[in-house]
Amino acid sequence: MTKETLHLFLSHYLSALSEETQQTVAGRRFGFDHVIEQLGVAHGWQVHRTPSHSGIGDTLPKPKKEPEHGIDYAFFSADRTALLIFVLKDEALTYKNFTAERFDTDLRRASQHDLTLPEYSAIKGVRVILAYNKNDDEEGIEEFTRLTKTLGTKVGDHATLEFERWNLERLVTEVEAKLLTPALLPANFFKSLTYVCWQVGDFTHGSNQWEEVLLPDWKELLESLLAGEVTPRSVWMVGVTLPIVRKHGKEEPAFETGWLDLAEWAMIALWRAAKRSKDEAVRKAVTAVWLETYVQDLERFYLRHGDDLGREHSLNTRTEYSFQPVAESYLAFWHLGRLGILWFTVTSLKFADTEEMKKAQGERLAQIAGWMLGLVQANPGAMRPILDVHHVELFLFWQTFYRHGETQIITQWLKDMYEHLLVRRRQSKDPLRLIASDNNWESVFEFIVSGKAPTEGYGRSSYLMLMLLELGFSLPFQNRGEYLKCFYEHLVLGQDSEGQPLGFAESVELAGWAPSKDWEDLVMADGLVRADERGVALMTHNFQQRSRRTTEPLSARIEHFVQQSRQQHPFDVSSRIPFSILALACIKTRSPLPSEYWRQLIFSAPQNPQEIPSSV
Amino acid sequence: MTDHAEANSIPQMTLPTQTPLTDEVFAAVRAWQPEPPWKQVDSIQKNRAAWETEVTLVCADPSIVARLLARELPSSAENDIAIATMLDRVQLLAGHFQFTKQLIEVLVAGYMAPLPQERRQVVLRAITSDTSEISMRANWLTRAIRTLDFPVEFLHAWFLEVLPADGSGSGFWSVVGEFTAAKPEGALAMASIPQLDQTPIGRQLRVRLLAGLRFNPAVPSRTAEELAATLAGLAGHLDPERRIDYLRTYKEGAWRGDIPTEELRSVMETLNRATAAEQSIGFELATAIISGSSSKEHHMVVLHWLRGHALPQCTSEQKLKVAEAVWRTWKSITIAELGFDQVTLLFAIQPVAANLAGVWRDIEHTLQEMMHAEPDRFRQTVRALAQKHWRALRDALDEGKAFEWLLGELGQLPWVEAFVTGISGSTNRGERRLGAYLFEALKLQPSAGTPAAKFDTVGFRTWLAEFQTRNVYETVAAQLVAAAQRVDEQDEWMVQQFQSEAYYQCLNLPGRCLAKIRQPAATLPLLQHVVEAADAYFKTLSDLRDSPIKAQQIPSMRRYEIRKAQLDRRRMQEMADKNSIFAQAISKSYLIYGNQHAYLMEGDLSSPSGLQEFSHSFEMPRIDCIDPEAANHRQLNALATLAELRRDEESGPAEIS
């Protein structure tokens, strides 16, 4: 996040606040009075008067039932010689509002403060500060100037009187300088955010504490920030929370990816909120936060480190040797997924339709694709899917180059992937011979430690392999047949070119999946029901048929299956949520991606039901 | 009745004073309590020389023998089993010396001489009634059998009773031999008993009797004629089993070298036309001749016969006999004398399965002796073996135990480096493979500058593929340095392939490869580039060590790493306990507190001593962990290359004529 972005977010956030924080009949109302109080404290001033009683726990403050005399907040300076009186307005400073919204009255009353009370005995000067979080115009400012000139320069006989005006810009600047802390948020979030900030300063990305303590707390905080009716204000509140959290991050290299992890969960929460809200302003705010924080930071991360991914074995880690292939695969797929998301996000951005912009966009896309290719070529872990859900990252890689029209790269990549999987499957003692169908890292580790598959069905069905087989249809015709044949005969049926068994320890069935209608909600929800626990499993029996279709070519059998699946279980890929976010949610929740995302690019549209032959 | 009581039942007499040790032995026998009187045993056996002298005197003087018999073994004794027990004790007390046996032999014969025929037979049976001691007691009977008369029918029945009980011992066969030598007419009569055909032991007895007769010059002429007729009947018998019996009669004579050379040659020629079963006797005959005291001429006859019969399809027993024949003769009979190299018989019986340890041990013995005595012949033999029978040789080498001794000595020889480097560059696949194997097994470290012939394309492809399939570890650097000098630098493809492999190995084993080729690489430009590239690789990795691209932890993995380490430790401990004799023999204590330990032994607490740490580390091949698929794929490709080269080789002209 850049300084400009932060400035913008703070500006949006502060301007979206009311004057006072309070619980109303309509719901919770967050005011910038709280910000003023915290700024005062940050300046070292002592609070003298507040407009409300502090809330207890998560409850909001309650307004005091006493005359304000135009004063919302009053502070003593640190040496107690100056009194700072804040007049707060959540209105624009305009000529019309100056009187209508009682700017003049409140300023006048604040300037006439009674300093005869003993507590003011040391006061030598009074500063009346008009703070407002909306726009202003020249006429409004003129009115302010005119009025303050008439109110004189003294209070009583001794104390000087000065007037200041803190407009939105000044408020933002003050917050940037003094209040990028959990105290910026309303008091009821202070504790949770403080705790999250403490955790990000202490835990390492990926550690048990990160996964088991920080992430649940972070998700809970995001939920509470976006609870109730979603407004732009709540979106901006998340927007300003992000830099606060980031600022507190542990000073170590792992926090760079740790930050992206936190931002990703925030993006999923925001887009989930955006889906819930019908307000277009909310969607725009979410889009802005998404693009200006996550996407920007992701791109910046790879601008710094993307080239390193292309260095030979750059993801090599010092790990116990049996875990090393898994660790490096984990890291490689982590980057492959993010780069795929970044590429797709950039490709879907609508730039001004100028040649220069188009060229710049093309260069950005080529650069991201270059990083992906470098990663795959330099790090063997990128050719080693461990979980079945790694098909999402593989799809993102394929999509990138397919859309670039790089068929040569795709052909080579699919061939290499097939060979890698084949070599793995031939290692009858190696736990990695199977792709973890439960998408659970702990199962993989358990298998490595114990040497036994965690469950009987572990790795015995594969959606990933079916996808790789279907992706074969994207190859040029001259390469397709050989790829499909080798992949199917060797990897799926486990036979060599002479039809002799390759001696695989287990058989694996290619498995399709049709998601349920509420897939999008489920995958975005990260809730108790996982997206892949709904829908229909489409078991292929590896396309082996004993009926009249035995002589049917393999490609025809696969196409027939695809046609039927699409016809019987149609899936609409259009969504109000960007695909990048859906793909990110799949990666983060380890949920499968509906096949339609690649099928729509490879296969022709499904036929009408009456044109499809009945299943055999 | 106990042994003790039985011994005491023998009447005691006073012995003359000129046989003090004999007196002492018999006194000790009489003093036998449930346990032998050990102190006396010791004193008798320590006086071995005096004892031998005394026994010689006793045996030479019939009067002393008579007195001894009268006192210790009166013929009135009814309990023959007790006498046998007493003689057992004499043997034990006086030691298992030849002269002790001689004394007992004399006593037994003397004891039996005055007995009537029936009693003699009873005594013989009594002495051989304890089958557990039969082999030893057989030695006591030879004099009696030789000097006393027994009916042939009795001896026939008695032999057939006793011989099976003799088991693996050969005591009674020597009794049969003595009988045959002393009583040729009786032996021939026994050999003619038809019932001998009914059991294998009967047939074996007949063979032994006939064998003893046919090479006995003392056989009376009339008996000799009958014997010739009997042998001719067997030789021409329709039943091949009888003919085999006939052939077996030669074995006895073969052992002693008694067969006239021409007769041996004739027999061996006969075997050329015989059945497979009869031919197998040829191998037995060969072993008997070569391991016995036959002449060089006999050995040569046998080796020539083996030349025609040593074949890959020989049984493991036959292969063993061939290998033994070569081992026993390679030095004593020169190629010039023999007319061919008997070592070629070792090739003729290939393939020899790796589990035929005996055959490979004899081959190893031959080569091991040859290696020191005739290095040129050794090198030639080894190369020929590798050329023609690499697979069998490799299997035997891989079996682990064969050639351990040989390799241990070979590694010390000054010419080994040049030899191994030379065969590594051979155009023959088997030689190259043996070279690669020896490189690793002998941990050779040839220096840069060792002159070597350049690879041709096939040679390089084979070397590379073999290098890749063998998972070279110990000598990876040395092999690369040696190979670098043989790469044709004009051949771009070869240079690229070699450098790629060397780079892979430097990345895979930075300690064993990169660090060790750094110095020789200074003079080998091919490797210099590789070292530079590998250094750059490790520099990049070092720069990226803390890179954010891989700084994150893998969720849950640490927990499982700890669990695996615990499990590995437990498995290792179990394995150590199972395989270590030491661990099984001692009791184990598990310390819970303290960093020193003391132990209570027989009531005394030892002084504290510190705990010892021990550890062992080795370099893991990196690429196997980083990119196991590629490592595997590389090996599969190498195997495919080797298969392709083999096909080409088989379809093309043979490399070795």
CSV table of N, CA and C in Angstrom, one decimal, chain B residues 288-364:
chain,number,residue,atom,x,y,z
B,288,ALA,N,38.3,-86.0,-7.3
B,288,ALA,CA,39.1,-87.0,-6.5
B,288,ALA,C,40.5,-87.0,-7.0
B,289,ILE,N,40.7,-86.9,-8.3
B,289,ILE,CA,42.0,-87.0,-8.9
B,289,ILE,C,42.8,-85.7,-8.5
B,290,ILE,N,42.1,-84.6,-8.7
B,290,ILE,CA,42.8,-83.3,-8.5
B,290,ILE,C,43.1,-83.0,-7.1
B,291,SER,N,42.1,-83.3,-6.2
B,291,SER,CA,42.4,-83.0,-4.8
B,291,SER,C,43.1,-84.1,-4.1
B,292,GLY,N,43.3,-85.3,-4.7
B,292,GLY,CA,44.1,-86.4,-4.1
B,292,GLY,C,45.6,-86.3,-4.4
B,293,SER,N,46.2,-87.4,-4.4
B,293,SER,CA,47.7,-87.4,-4.6
B,293,SER,C,48.1,-87.9,-6.0
B,294,SER,N,47.2,-87.6,-7.0
B,294,SER,CA,47.5,-88.0,-8.3
B,294,SER,C,48.6,-87.2,-9.0
B,295,SER,N,49.1,-87.7,-10.1
B,295,SER,CA,50.2,-87.1,-10.8
B,295,SER,C,49.7,-86.0,-11.7
B,296,LYS,N,50.7,-85.2,-12.1
B,296,LYS,CA,50.3,-84.1,-13.1
B,296,LYS,C,49.7,-84.6,-14.3
B,297,GLU,N,50.1,-85.8,-14.7
B,297,GLU,CA,49.6,-86.4,-15.9
B,297,GLU,C,48.1,-86.7,-15.7
B,298,HIS,N,47.8,-87.2,-14.6
B,298,HIS,CA,46.4,-87.5,-14.3
B,298,HIS,C,45.6,-86.2,-14.3
B,299,HIS,N,46.1,-85.1,-13.7
B,299,HIS,CA,45.4,-83.8,-13.7
B,299,HIS,C,45.2,-83.4,-15.1
B,300,MET,N,46.1,-83.5,-15.9
B,300,MET,CA,45.9,-83.0,-17.3
B,300,MET,C,44.9,-83.8,-18.0
B,301,VAL,N,44.8,-85.1,-17.8
B,301,VAL,CA,43.8,-85.9,-18.4
B,301,VAL,C,42.4,-85.4,-18.0
B,302,VAL,N,42.3,-85.1,-16.7
B,302,VAL,CA,41.0,-84.6,-16.1
B,302,VAL,C,40.7,-83.3,-16.7
B,303,LEU,N,41.7,-82.4,-16.7
B,303,LEU,CA,41.4,-81.0,-17.2
B,303,LEU,C,40.9,-81.1,-18.7
B,304,HIS,N,41.6,-82.0,-19.5
B,304,HIS,CA,41.1,-82.1,-20.9
B,304,HIS,C,39.7,-82.6,-20.9
B,305,TRP,N,39.4,-83.5,-20.0
B,305,TRP,CA,38.0,-84.0,-20.0
B,305,TRP,C,37.0,-82.9,-19.6
B,306,LEU,N,37.4,-82.1,-18.6
B,306,LEU,CA,36.5,-81.0,-18.2
B,306,LEU,C,36.4,-80.0,-19.3
B,307,ARG,N,37.4,-79.8,-20.1
B,307,ARG,CA,37.3,-78.9,-21.2
B,307,ARG,C,36.1,-79.2,-22.1
B,308,GLY,N,35.8,-80.4,-22.2
B,308,GLY,CA,34.7,-80.8,-23.1
B,308,GLY,C,33.4,-80.9,-22.3
B,309,HIS,N,33.4,-80.8,-21.0
B,309,HIS,CA,32.2,-81.0,-20.3
B,309,HIS,C,31.8,-79.9,-19.4
B,310,ALA,N,32.7,-78.9,-19.2
B,310,ALA,CA,32.3,-77.7,-18.4
B,310,ALA,C,31.4,-76.8,-19.2
B,311,LEU,N,30.2,-76.8,-18.8
B,311,LEU,CA,29.2,-76.1,-19.7
B,311,LEU,C,28.3,-75.2,-18.8
B,312,PRO,N,27.6,-74.2,-19.4
B,312,PRO,CA,26.7,-73.4,-18.6
B,312,PRO,C,25.6,-74.2,-17.9
B,313,GLN,N,25.2,-75.3,-18.5
B,313,GLN,CA,24.1,-76.1,-17.9
B,313,GLN,C,24.5,-77.1,-16.9
B,314,CYS,N,25.8,-77.1,-16.5
B,314,CYS,CA,26.3,-78.0,-15.5
B,314,CYS,C,25.5,-77.7,-14.2
B,315,THR,N,25.4,-78.7,-13.3
B,315,THR,CA,24.8,-78.5,-12.0
B,315,THR,C,25.7,-77.6,-11.2
B,316,SER,N,25.1,-77.1,-10.1
B,316,SER,CA,25.9,-76.3,-9.2
B,316,SER,C,27.1,-77.1,-8.6
B,317,GLU,N,26.8,-78.4,-8.3
B,317,GLU,CA,27.9,-79.3,-7.8
B,317,GLU,C,29.0,-79.4,-8.8
B,318,GLN,N,28.6,-79.6,-10.1
B,318,GLN,CA,29.6,-79.8,-11.2
B,318,GLN,C,30.4,-78.5,-11.4
B,319,LYS,N,29.7,-77.4,-11.3
B,319,LYS,CA,30.4,-76.1,-11.5
B,319,LYS,C,31.5,-75.9,-10.3
B,320,LEU,N,31.0,-76.4,-9.2
B,320,LEU,CA,31.9,-76.3,-8.0
B,320,LEU,C,33.2,-77.1,-8.3
B,321,LYS,N,33.0,-78.3,-8.8
B,321,LYS,CA,34.1,-79.2,-9.1
B,321,LYS,C,35.1,-78.6,-10.1
B,322,VAL,N,34.5,-78.0,-11.1
B,322,VAL,CA,35.3,-77.3,-12.2
B,322,VAL,C,36.1,-76.2,-11.6
B,323,ALA,N,35.4,-75.3,-10.8
B,323,ALA,CA,36.1,-74.2,-10.2
B,323,ALA,C,37.3,-74.7,-9.3
B,324,GLU,N,37.0,-75.8,-8.6
B,324,GLU,CA,38.0,-76.3,-7.7
B,324,GLU,C,39.2,-76.8,-8.5
B,325,ALA,N,38.9,-77.5,-9.6
B,325,ALA,CA,39.9,-78.1,-10.4
B,325,ALA,C,40.8,-77.0,-11.0
B,326,VAL,N,40.2,-75.9,-11.4
B,326,VAL,CA,41.0,-74.8,-11.9
B,326,VAL,C,41.9,-74.2,-10.8
B,327,TRP,N,41.3,-74.0,-9.6
B,327,TRP,CA,42.0,-73.4,-8.5
B,327,TRP,C,43.2,-74.3,-8.2
B,328,ARG,N,43.1,-75.6,-8.2
B,328,ARG,CA,44.1,-76.5,-7.7
B,328,ARG,C,45.2,-76.6,-8.8
B,329,THR,N,44.9,-76.3,-10.0
B,329,THR,CA,45.9,-76.6,-11.1
B,329,THR,C,46.5,-75.4,-11.8
B,330,TRP,N,45.9,-74.2,-11.6
B,330,TRP,CA,46.3,-73.1,-12.5
B,330,TRP,C,47.7,-72.8,-12.4
B,331,LYS,N,48.3,-73.1,-11.2
B,331,LYS,CA,49.7,-72.7,-11.0
B,331,LYS,C,50.6,-73.9,-11.4
B,332,SER,N,50.1,-75.1,-11.0
B,332,SER,CA,51.0,-76.3,-11.2
B,332,SER,C,51.1,-76.7,-12.6
B,333,ILE,N,50.1,-76.5,-13.4
B,333,ILE,CA,50.2,-76.9,-14.8
B,333,ILE,C,50.1,-75.7,-15.7
B,334,THR,N,51.2,-75.5,-16.5
B,334,THR,CA,51.2,-74.3,-17.3
B,334,THR,C,50.4,-74.5,-18.6
B,335,ILE,N,50.1,-73.4,-19.2
B,335,ILE,CA,49.3,-73.4,-20.4
B,335,ILE,C,50.0,-74.2,-21.5
B,336,ALA,N,51.3,-74.0,-21.5
B,336,ALA,CA,52.1,-74.8,-22.5
B,336,ALA,C,52.0,-76.3,-22.3
B,337,GLU,N,52.1,-76.7,-21.1
B,337,GLU,CA,52.0,-78.1,-20.8
B,337,GLU,C,50.6,-78.7,-21.1
B,338,LEU,N,49.6,-77.9,-20.8
B,338,LEU,CA,48.2,-78.4,-20.9
B,338,LEU,C,47.7,-78.2,-22.4
B,339,GLY,N,48.2,-77.2,-23.0
B,339,GLY,CA,47.7,-77.0,-24.4
B,339,GLY,C,46.6,-76.0,-24.5
B,340,PHE,N,46.1,-75.7,-23.3
B,340,PHE,CA,45.0,-74.6,-23.3
B,340,PHE,C,45.1,-74.0,-21.9
B,341,ASP,N,44.4,-72.9,-21.7
B,341,ASP,CA,44.4,-72.2,-20.4
B,341,ASP,C,43.2,-72.8,-19.6
B,342,GLN,N,43.5,-73.4,-18.5
B,342,GLN,CA,42.5,-74.0,-17.7
B,342,GLN,C,41.5,-73.0,-17.1
B,343,VAL,N,42.0,-71.7,-17.1
B,343,VAL,CA,41.1,-70.7,-16.6
B,343,VAL,C,39.9,-70.5,-17.4
B,344,THR,N,40.0,-70.9,-18.7
B,344,THR,CA,38.8,-70.7,-19.6
B,344,THR,C,37.7,-71.6,-19.1
B,345,LEU,N,38.0,-72.6,-18.3
B,345,LEU,CA,36.9,-73.5,-17.8
B,345,LEU,C,36.0,-72.6,-16.9
B,346,LEU,N,36.6,-71.6,-16.3
B,346,LEU,CA,35.7,-70.8,-15.4
B,346,LEU,C,34.7,-70.0,-16.3
B,347,PHE,N,35.1,-69.7,-17.5
B,347,PHE,CA,34.2,-68.9,-18.4
B,347,PHE,C,33.1,-69.9,-18.9
B,348,ALA,N,33.6,-71.2,-19.1
B,348,ALA,CA,32.7,-72.1,-19.7
B,348,ALA,C,31.5,-72.5,-18.9
B,349,ILE,N,31.7,-72.4,-17.5
B,349,ILE,CA,30.6,-72.8,-16.7
B,349,ILE,C,29.6,-71.6,-16.4
B,350,GLN,N,30.0,-70.4,-16.9
B,350,GLN,CA,29.1,-69.2,-16.7
B,350,GLN,C,27.8,-69.4,-17.4
B,351,PRO,N,26.7,-68.8,-17.0
B,351,PRO,CA,26.7,-68.0,-15.8
B,351,PRO,C,26.6,-68.8,-14.5
B,352,VAL,N,27.4,-68.4,-13.5
B,352,VAL,CA,27.3,-69.0,-12.2
B,352,VAL,C,26.4,-68.1,-11.3
B,353,ALA,N,25.4,-68.7,-10.8
B,353,ALA,CA,24.5,-67.8,-10.0
B,353,ALA,C,25.2,-67.2,-8.8
B,354,ALA,N,24.7,-66.0,-8.4
B,354,ALA,CA,25.4,-65.3,-7.4
B,354,ALA,C,25.4,-66.0,-6.0
B,355,ASN,N,24.3,-66.8,-5.9
B,355,ASN,CA,24.2,-67.5,-4.6
B,355,ASN,C,25.1,-68.8,-4.5
B,356,LEU,N,25.8,-69.1,-5.6
B,356,LEU,CA,26.7,-70.3,-5.5
B,356,LEU,C,28.0,-69.8,-4.9
B,357,ALA,N,28.0,-69.6,-3.6
B,357,ALA,CA,29.1,-68.9,-3.0
B,357,ALA,C,30.4,-69.8,-3.1
B,358,GLY,N,30.2,-71.1,-3.0
B,358,GLY,CA,31.4,-72.0,-3.1
B,358,GLY,C,32.1,-71.8,-4.4
B,359,VAL,N,31.4,-71.8,-5.5
B,359,VAL,CA,32.0,-71.7,-6.8
B,359,VAL,C,32.7,-70.3,-6.9
B,360,TRP,N,32.0,-69.3,-6.5
B,360,TRP,CA,32.6,-67.9,-6.6
B,360,TRP,C,33.8,-67.8,-5.6
B,361,ARG,N,33.8,-68.5,-4.5
B,361,ARG,CA,34.9,-68.5,-3.6
B,361,ARG,C,36.2,-69.1,-4.3
B,362,ASP,N,36.0,-70.3,-5.0
B,362,ASP,CA,37.1,-70.9,-5.7
B,362,ASP,C,37.6,-70.0,-6.8
B,363,ILE,N,36.7,-69.3,-7.5
B,363,ILE,CA,37.1,-68.4,-8.5
B,363,ILE,C,38.0,-67.3,-7.9
B,364,GLU,N,37.4,-66.8,-6.8
B,364,GLU,CA,38.2,-65.7,-6.1
B,364,GLU,C,39.5,-66.2,-5.6
